[in-house]
PDB file of C-alpha atoms in Angstrom:
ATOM      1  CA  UNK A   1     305.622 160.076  99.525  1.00 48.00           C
ATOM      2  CA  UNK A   2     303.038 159.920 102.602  1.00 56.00           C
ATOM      3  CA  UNK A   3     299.943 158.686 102.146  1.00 53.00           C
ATOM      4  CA  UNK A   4     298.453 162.127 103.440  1.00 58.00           C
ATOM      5  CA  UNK A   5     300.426 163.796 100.625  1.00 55.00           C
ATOM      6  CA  UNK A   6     298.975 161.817  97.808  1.00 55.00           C
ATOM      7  CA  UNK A   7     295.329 161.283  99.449  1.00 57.00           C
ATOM      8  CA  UNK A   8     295.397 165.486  99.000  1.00 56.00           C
ATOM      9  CA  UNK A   9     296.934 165.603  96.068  1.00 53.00           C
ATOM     10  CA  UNK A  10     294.228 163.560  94.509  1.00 55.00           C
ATOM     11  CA  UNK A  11     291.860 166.132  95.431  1.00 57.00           C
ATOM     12  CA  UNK A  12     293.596 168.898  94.178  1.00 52.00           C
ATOM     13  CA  UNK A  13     293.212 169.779  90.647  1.00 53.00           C
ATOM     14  CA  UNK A  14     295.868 170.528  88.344  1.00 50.00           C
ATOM     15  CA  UNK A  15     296.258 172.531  85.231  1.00 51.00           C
ATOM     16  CA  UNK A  16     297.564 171.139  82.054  1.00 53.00           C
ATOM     17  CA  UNK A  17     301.520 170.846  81.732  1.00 50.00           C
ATOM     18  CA  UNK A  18     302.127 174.508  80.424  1.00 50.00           C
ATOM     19  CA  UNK A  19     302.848 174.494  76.601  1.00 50.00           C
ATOM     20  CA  UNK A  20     307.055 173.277  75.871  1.00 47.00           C
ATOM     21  CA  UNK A  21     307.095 172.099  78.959  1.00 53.00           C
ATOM     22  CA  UNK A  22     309.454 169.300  77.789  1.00 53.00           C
ATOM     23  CA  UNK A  23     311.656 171.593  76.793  1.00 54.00           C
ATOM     24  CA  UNK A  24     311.570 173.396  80.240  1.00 63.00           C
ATOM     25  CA  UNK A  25     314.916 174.314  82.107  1.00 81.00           C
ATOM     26  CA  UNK A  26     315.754 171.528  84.086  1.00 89.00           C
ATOM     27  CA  UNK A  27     315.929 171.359  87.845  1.00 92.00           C
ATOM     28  CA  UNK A  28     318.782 171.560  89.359  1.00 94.00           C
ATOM     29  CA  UNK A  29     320.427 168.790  91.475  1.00 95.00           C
ATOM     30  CA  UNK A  30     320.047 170.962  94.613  1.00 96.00           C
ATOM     31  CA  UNK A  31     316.193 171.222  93.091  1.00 95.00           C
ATOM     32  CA  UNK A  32     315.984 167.655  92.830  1.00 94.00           C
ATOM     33  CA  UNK A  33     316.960 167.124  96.635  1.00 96.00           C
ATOM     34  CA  UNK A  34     315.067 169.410  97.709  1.00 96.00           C
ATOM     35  CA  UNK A  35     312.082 168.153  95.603  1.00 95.00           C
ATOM     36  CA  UNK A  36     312.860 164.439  96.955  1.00 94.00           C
ATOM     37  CA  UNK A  37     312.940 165.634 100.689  1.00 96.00           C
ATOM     38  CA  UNK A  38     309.731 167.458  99.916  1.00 94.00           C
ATOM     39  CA  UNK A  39     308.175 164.026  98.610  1.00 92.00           C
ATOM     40  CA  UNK A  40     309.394 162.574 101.908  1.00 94.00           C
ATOM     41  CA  UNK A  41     307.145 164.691 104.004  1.00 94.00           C
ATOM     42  CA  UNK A  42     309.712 167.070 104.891  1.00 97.00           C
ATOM     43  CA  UNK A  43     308.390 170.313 105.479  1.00 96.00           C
ATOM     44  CA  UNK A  44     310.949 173.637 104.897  1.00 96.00           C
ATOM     45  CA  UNK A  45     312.554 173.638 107.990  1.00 98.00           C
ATOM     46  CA  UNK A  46     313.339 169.963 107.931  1.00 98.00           C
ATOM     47  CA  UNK A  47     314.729 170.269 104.697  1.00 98.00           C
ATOM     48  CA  UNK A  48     316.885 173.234 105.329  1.00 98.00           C
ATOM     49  CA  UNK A  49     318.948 171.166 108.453  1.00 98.00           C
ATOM     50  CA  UNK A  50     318.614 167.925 105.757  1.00 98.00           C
ATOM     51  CA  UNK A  51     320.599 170.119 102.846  1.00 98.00           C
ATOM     52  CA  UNK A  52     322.121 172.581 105.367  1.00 98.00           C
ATOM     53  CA  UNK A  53     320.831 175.804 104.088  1.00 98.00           C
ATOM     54  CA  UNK A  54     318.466 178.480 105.224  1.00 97.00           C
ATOM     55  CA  UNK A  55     314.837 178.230 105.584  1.00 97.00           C
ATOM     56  CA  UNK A  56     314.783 181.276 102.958  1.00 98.00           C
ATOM     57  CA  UNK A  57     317.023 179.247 100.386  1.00 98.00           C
ATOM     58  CA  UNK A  58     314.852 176.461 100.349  1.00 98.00           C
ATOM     59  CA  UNK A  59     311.626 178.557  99.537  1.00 97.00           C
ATOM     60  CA  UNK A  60     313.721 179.689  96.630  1.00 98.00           C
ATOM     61  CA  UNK A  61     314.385 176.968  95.628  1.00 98.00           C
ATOM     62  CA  UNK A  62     310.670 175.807  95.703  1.00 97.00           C
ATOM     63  CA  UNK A  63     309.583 179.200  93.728  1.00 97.00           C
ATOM     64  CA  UNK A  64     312.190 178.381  91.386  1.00 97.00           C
ATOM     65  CA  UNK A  65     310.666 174.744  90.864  1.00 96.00           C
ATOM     66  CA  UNK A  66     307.215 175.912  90.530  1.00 96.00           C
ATOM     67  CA  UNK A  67     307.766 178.086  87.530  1.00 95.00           C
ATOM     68  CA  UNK A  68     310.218 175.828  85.860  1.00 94.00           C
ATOM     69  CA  UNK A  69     307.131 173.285  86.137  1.00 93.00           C
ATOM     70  CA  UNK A  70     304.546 175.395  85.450  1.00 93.00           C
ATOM     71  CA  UNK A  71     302.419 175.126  88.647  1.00 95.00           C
ATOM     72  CA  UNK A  72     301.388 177.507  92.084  1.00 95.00           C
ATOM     73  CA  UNK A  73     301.295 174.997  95.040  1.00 95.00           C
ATOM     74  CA  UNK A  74     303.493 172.081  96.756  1.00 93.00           C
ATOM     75  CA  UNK A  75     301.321 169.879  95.464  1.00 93.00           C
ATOM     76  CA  UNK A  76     301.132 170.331  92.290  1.00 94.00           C
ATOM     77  CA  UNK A  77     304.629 170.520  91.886  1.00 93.00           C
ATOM     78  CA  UNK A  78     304.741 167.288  93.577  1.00 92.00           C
ATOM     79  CA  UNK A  79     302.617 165.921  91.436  1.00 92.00           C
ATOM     80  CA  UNK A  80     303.903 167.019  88.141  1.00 91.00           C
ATOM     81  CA  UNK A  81     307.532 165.924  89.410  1.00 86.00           C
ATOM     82  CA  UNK A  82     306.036 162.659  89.702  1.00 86.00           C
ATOM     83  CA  UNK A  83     304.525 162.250  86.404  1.00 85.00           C
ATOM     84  CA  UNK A  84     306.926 163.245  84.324  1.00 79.00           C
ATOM     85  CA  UNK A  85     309.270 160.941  86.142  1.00 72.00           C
ATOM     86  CA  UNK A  86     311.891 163.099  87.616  1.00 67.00           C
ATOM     87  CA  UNK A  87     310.908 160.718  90.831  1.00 62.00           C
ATOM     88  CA  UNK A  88     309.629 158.089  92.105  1.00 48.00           C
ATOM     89  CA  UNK A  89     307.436 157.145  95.240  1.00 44.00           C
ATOM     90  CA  UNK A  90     309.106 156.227  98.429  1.00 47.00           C
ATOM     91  CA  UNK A  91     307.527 153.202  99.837  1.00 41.00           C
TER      92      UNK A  91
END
């Protein structure tokens, strides 16, 4: 993840982990790639050519991830992924 990413994502506040969130649906592996592009820096376009799908298809995929975390903005979901350890950091 970019140091940008995480510098803002400090500043942005987060609501608590909605309740049963453990017990959430899981993401999906397309989800999950797009979720780990997204914590590269890739913005939607990028990671449309990456997965070869449509602009549209990835911003479904992100609405998708939001609720199944429980949170309104790329960040947040970023975060959240993070901390309950679907990923890790790229260095």
């Amino acid at each position: 993840m970019s140091f940008a990413v995480l510098a803002t994502a400090r500043r942005v506040p987060t609501r608590p982990a909605p309740a049963g969130l453990a017990h959430a649906e899981p993401l999906t592996p397309r989800e999950r790639d797009v979720m780990t592009l997204l914590a590269a820096g890739r913005d939607i376009r990028e990671i449309a050519e990456a997965l070869a799908i449509g602009g549209k298809t990835v911003r479904n995929n992100l609405s998708n991830i939001y609720r199944k975390l429980g949170v309104r903005r790329q960040t947040e979901a970023l975060l959240r992924w993070l901390s309950i350890g679907e990923a890790q950091p790229s260095t």
